[in-house]
């Protein structure tokens, strides 16, 4: 049995001991954040969105003032307005429509956005997207590499880390492509089969959708669990994409229940991260970008830094725990190098 | 006989992830006597175990009384009143007064830190403490910070599966919810 408790505690102790291993994850999150900031300011979209946010906030304030005014309580439309406001994010609420009307009354000029849709901005967007994807991928690869180095008690100097990251970069990319292919290939076959059956007989086509969807979900879950340890296998055993897939496939053969438990805990850590770091980081960053008052911008900047550090810490911990459980898992099969 | 200098050295090496036997060998090679080394290692080791177990508060686990679903449900309501409600009011209040909605997340984070600290070091959140319950591990020790975090993650999972993880408390022998099973913890009466 994999001792989740022990692996969790070990990951915690190791992270406390080697705090610098959060740096690659930190940068993998920071790169997109900086790129978004740069794009908004260089393209001219930032000030427009700031203005739109200010007008929306003004509208929201008016709504709040109406609802908080005691004299309005008991009015004919009060309850309806209150429900509408509290559920403003739901599709049934008319809040968005009312906001659109308010913007129209304010003569909000939407044409300014169309003017931003020029070659310079589109080129810049593509370049930034590419830098973001490549940068995040590189730092993700580096985060796996640094964890593997720490677990193997090897030197984690910057030059050694860059050398190992570069060595694994293409391997990790091919692994992602291969896994994507393993998942997508049957999906394409299934879609082809469903379309063919649909042309033969409509009822048969509809029936086949249900059957194939269930079959595909089962396939997806099984493949996902069997390929669960490909990444740690690649970095710890220092092997290529195909060998990692084979290794993970072999390792998980008789222990799907164990893998499921580990997956479940890692999923829990993901929920934890989103709840306490991801969502707050996203909201703080949005406020930092579009708030007009400098005090609010400054406070949100501090919050962005806080939640960025927290998210980096938890993500690194998640990777570390994942690698630790892999090391523990290997003992089940007696494949310890 | 314990030598404080050696104890600090052992603690440092343990923190660096060094094996205890290697530390012992190194100290003896340096010329320290076997007795001093052994006593210092035992002292440092016990200190670390105590720290990991939240200060080493022991609950007798020979014949424990495992707390059931309803009493824990009541403790959860008390926690809601003692921690949840004030945190909610402070969070909303801060966000409303300053106009910075994200301050709500700070209050949320503060409540998480408080819950993890209380569960790990003090043996439970106020609701449990008031009702005389403690969260302990198999040995009867308080669970410490890492296990309290794991238990909290387990709680999130218990909630995600439509609260089934919490319902497990009512149907398992040792009254363990999914979060207790994951972190190997028990809620016992003191």
PDB file of N, CA and C in Angstrom, chain A residues 7 9 35 37 65 88 94 131 146 161 173 176 182 186 195 211 217 235 247 256-257 266 283-284 304 335:
ATOM      1  N   UNK A   7       3.830  10.134   2.542  1.00  0.00           N
ATOM      2  CA  UNK A   7       4.265  10.894   1.363  1.00  0.00           C
ATOM      3  C   UNK A   7       3.904  12.374   1.492  1.00  0.00           C
ATOM      4  N   UNK A   9       3.459  14.073   4.338  1.00  0.00           N
ATOM      5  CA  UNK A   9       4.318  14.690   5.367  1.00  0.00           C
ATOM      6  C   UNK A   9       5.735  14.897   4.832  1.00  0.00           C
ATOM      7  N   UNK A  35       2.767  38.977 -19.260  1.00  0.00           N
ATOM      8  CA  UNK A  35       2.418  39.142 -20.674  1.00  0.00           C
ATOM      9  C   UNK A  35       1.043  39.792 -20.848  1.00  0.00           C
ATOM     10  N   UNK A  37      -0.383  41.815 -18.766  1.00  0.00           N
ATOM     11  CA  UNK A  37      -0.195  43.215 -18.370  1.00  0.00           C
ATOM     12  C   UNK A  37       0.415  44.024 -19.521  1.00  0.00           C
ATOM     13  N   UNK A  65     -27.122  51.166  -4.038  1.00  0.00           N
ATOM     14  CA  UNK A  65     -27.721  52.288  -3.305  1.00  0.00           C
ATOM     15  C   UNK A  65     -29.240  52.140  -3.252  1.00  0.00           C
ATOM     16  N   UNK A  88     -26.926  38.043 -10.176  1.00  0.00           N
ATOM     17  CA  UNK A  88     -26.507  38.756 -11.400  1.00  0.00           C
ATOM     18  C   UNK A  88     -25.587  37.942 -12.309  1.00  0.00           C
ATOM     19  N   UNK A  94     -31.497  39.716 -15.366  1.00  0.00           N
ATOM     20  CA  UNK A  94     -31.503  40.711 -16.447  1.00  0.00           C
ATOM     21  C   UNK A  94     -30.436  41.789 -16.217  1.00  0.00           C
ATOM     22  N   UNK A 131       5.005  33.225 -26.655  1.00  0.00           N
ATOM     23  CA  UNK A 131       5.979  33.368 -25.552  1.00  0.00           C
ATOM     24  C   UNK A 131       5.377  32.785 -24.255  1.00  0.00           C
ATOM     25  N   UNK A 146      13.628  20.128 -11.257  1.00  0.00           N
ATOM     26  CA  UNK A 146      14.184  20.514  -9.945  1.00  0.00           C
ATOM     27  C   UNK A 146      13.704  19.555  -8.844  1.00  0.00           C
ATOM     28  N   UNK A 161      20.489  22.791 -13.466  1.00  0.00           N
ATOM     29  CA  UNK A 161      19.038  22.767 -13.648  1.00  0.00           C
ATOM     30  C   UNK A 161      18.658  23.094 -15.098  1.00  0.00           C
ATOM     31  N   UNK A 173       7.583  17.316 -24.233  1.00  0.00           N
ATOM     32  CA  UNK A 173       6.677  17.731 -25.311  1.00  0.00           C
ATOM     33  C   UNK A 173       6.168  16.504 -26.069  1.00  0.00           C
ATOM     34  N   UNK A 176       3.584  14.683 -24.026  1.00  0.00           N
ATOM     35  CA  UNK A 176       2.257  15.334 -24.051  1.00  0.00           C
ATOM     36  C   UNK A 176       1.559  15.049 -25.375  1.00  0.00           C
ATOM     37  N   UNK A 182      -3.065   9.368 -27.910  1.00  0.00           N
ATOM     38  CA  UNK A 182      -3.711   8.164 -27.339  1.00  0.00           C
ATOM     39  C   UNK A 182      -5.162   8.477 -26.953  1.00  0.00           C
ATOM     40  N   UNK A 186      -8.884   7.415 -30.538  1.00  0.00           N
ATOM     41  CA  UNK A 186     -10.138   6.664 -30.439  1.00  0.00           C
ATOM     42  C   UNK A 186     -11.370   7.561 -30.577  1.00  0.00           C
ATOM     43  N   UNK A 195     -21.085   8.857 -37.003  1.00  0.00           N
ATOM     44  CA  UNK A 195     -21.584   9.539 -38.216  1.00  0.00           C
ATOM     45  C   UNK A 195     -22.025   8.506 -39.243  1.00  0.00           C
ATOM     46  N   UNK A 211     -23.949   4.677 -26.295  1.00  0.00           N
ATOM     47  CA  UNK A 211     -23.030   3.554 -26.029  1.00  0.00           C
ATOM     48  C   UNK A 211     -21.575   3.999 -26.138  1.00  0.00           C
ATOM     49  N   UNK A 217     -15.762   7.176 -22.095  1.00  0.00           N
ATOM     50  CA  UNK A 217     -15.467   7.642 -20.729  1.00  0.00           C
ATOM     51  C   UNK A 217     -14.696   6.555 -19.970  1.00  0.00           C
ATOM     52  N   UNK A 235      11.112  11.808 -15.473  1.00  0.00           N
ATOM     53  CA  UNK A 235      12.123  12.645 -14.815  1.00  0.00           C
ATOM     54  C   UNK A 235      12.962  11.875 -13.796  1.00  0.00           C
ATOM     55  N   UNK A 247       6.529   2.278 -18.924  1.00  0.00           N
ATOM     56  CA  UNK A 247       6.839   2.091 -17.505  1.00  0.00           C
ATOM     57  C   UNK A 247       5.597   2.321 -16.644  1.00  0.00           C
ATOM     58  N   UNK A 256      -4.694  -0.391  -9.819  1.00  0.00           N
ATOM     59  CA  UNK A 256      -5.541   0.736 -10.255  1.00  0.00           C
ATOM     60  C   UNK A 256      -6.235   1.422  -9.076  1.00  0.00           C
ATOM     61  N   UNK A 257      -6.586   0.637  -8.058  1.00  0.00           N
ATOM     62  CA  UNK A 257      -7.271   1.213  -6.894  1.00  0.00           C
ATOM     63  C   UNK A 257      -6.352   2.221  -6.183  1.00  0.00           C
ATOM     64  N   UNK A 266      -4.681  14.079  -5.213  1.00  0.00           N
ATOM     65  CA  UNK A 266      -4.102  15.159  -6.033  1.00  0.00           C
ATOM     66  C   UNK A 266      -5.214  16.073  -6.550  1.00  0.00           C
ATOM     67  N   UNK A 283      -8.941  37.041  -9.341  1.00  0.00           N
ATOM     68  CA  UNK A 283      -9.757  38.217  -9.007  1.00  0.00           C
ATOM     69  C   UNK A 283      -8.899  39.419  -8.643  1.00  0.00           C
ATOM     70  N   UNK A 284      -7.849  39.165  -7.824  1.00  0.00           N
ATOM     71  CA  UNK A 284      -6.978  40.284  -7.415  1.00  0.00           C
ATOM     72  C   UNK A 284      -6.293  40.886  -8.628  1.00  0.00           C
ATOM     73  N   UNK A 304      -2.033  40.181  -5.133  1.00  0.00           N
ATOM     74  CA  UNK A 304      -1.544  39.374  -6.262  1.00  0.00           C
ATOM     75  C   UNK A 304      -0.243  38.683  -5.849  1.00  0.00           C
ATOM     76  N   UNK A 335      10.355  -2.241  -8.189  1.00  0.00           N
ATOM     77  CA  UNK A 335      11.224  -1.661  -9.221  1.00  0.00           C
ATOM     78  C   UNK A 335      11.911  -0.434  -8.635  1.00  0.00           C
TER      79      UNK A 335
END
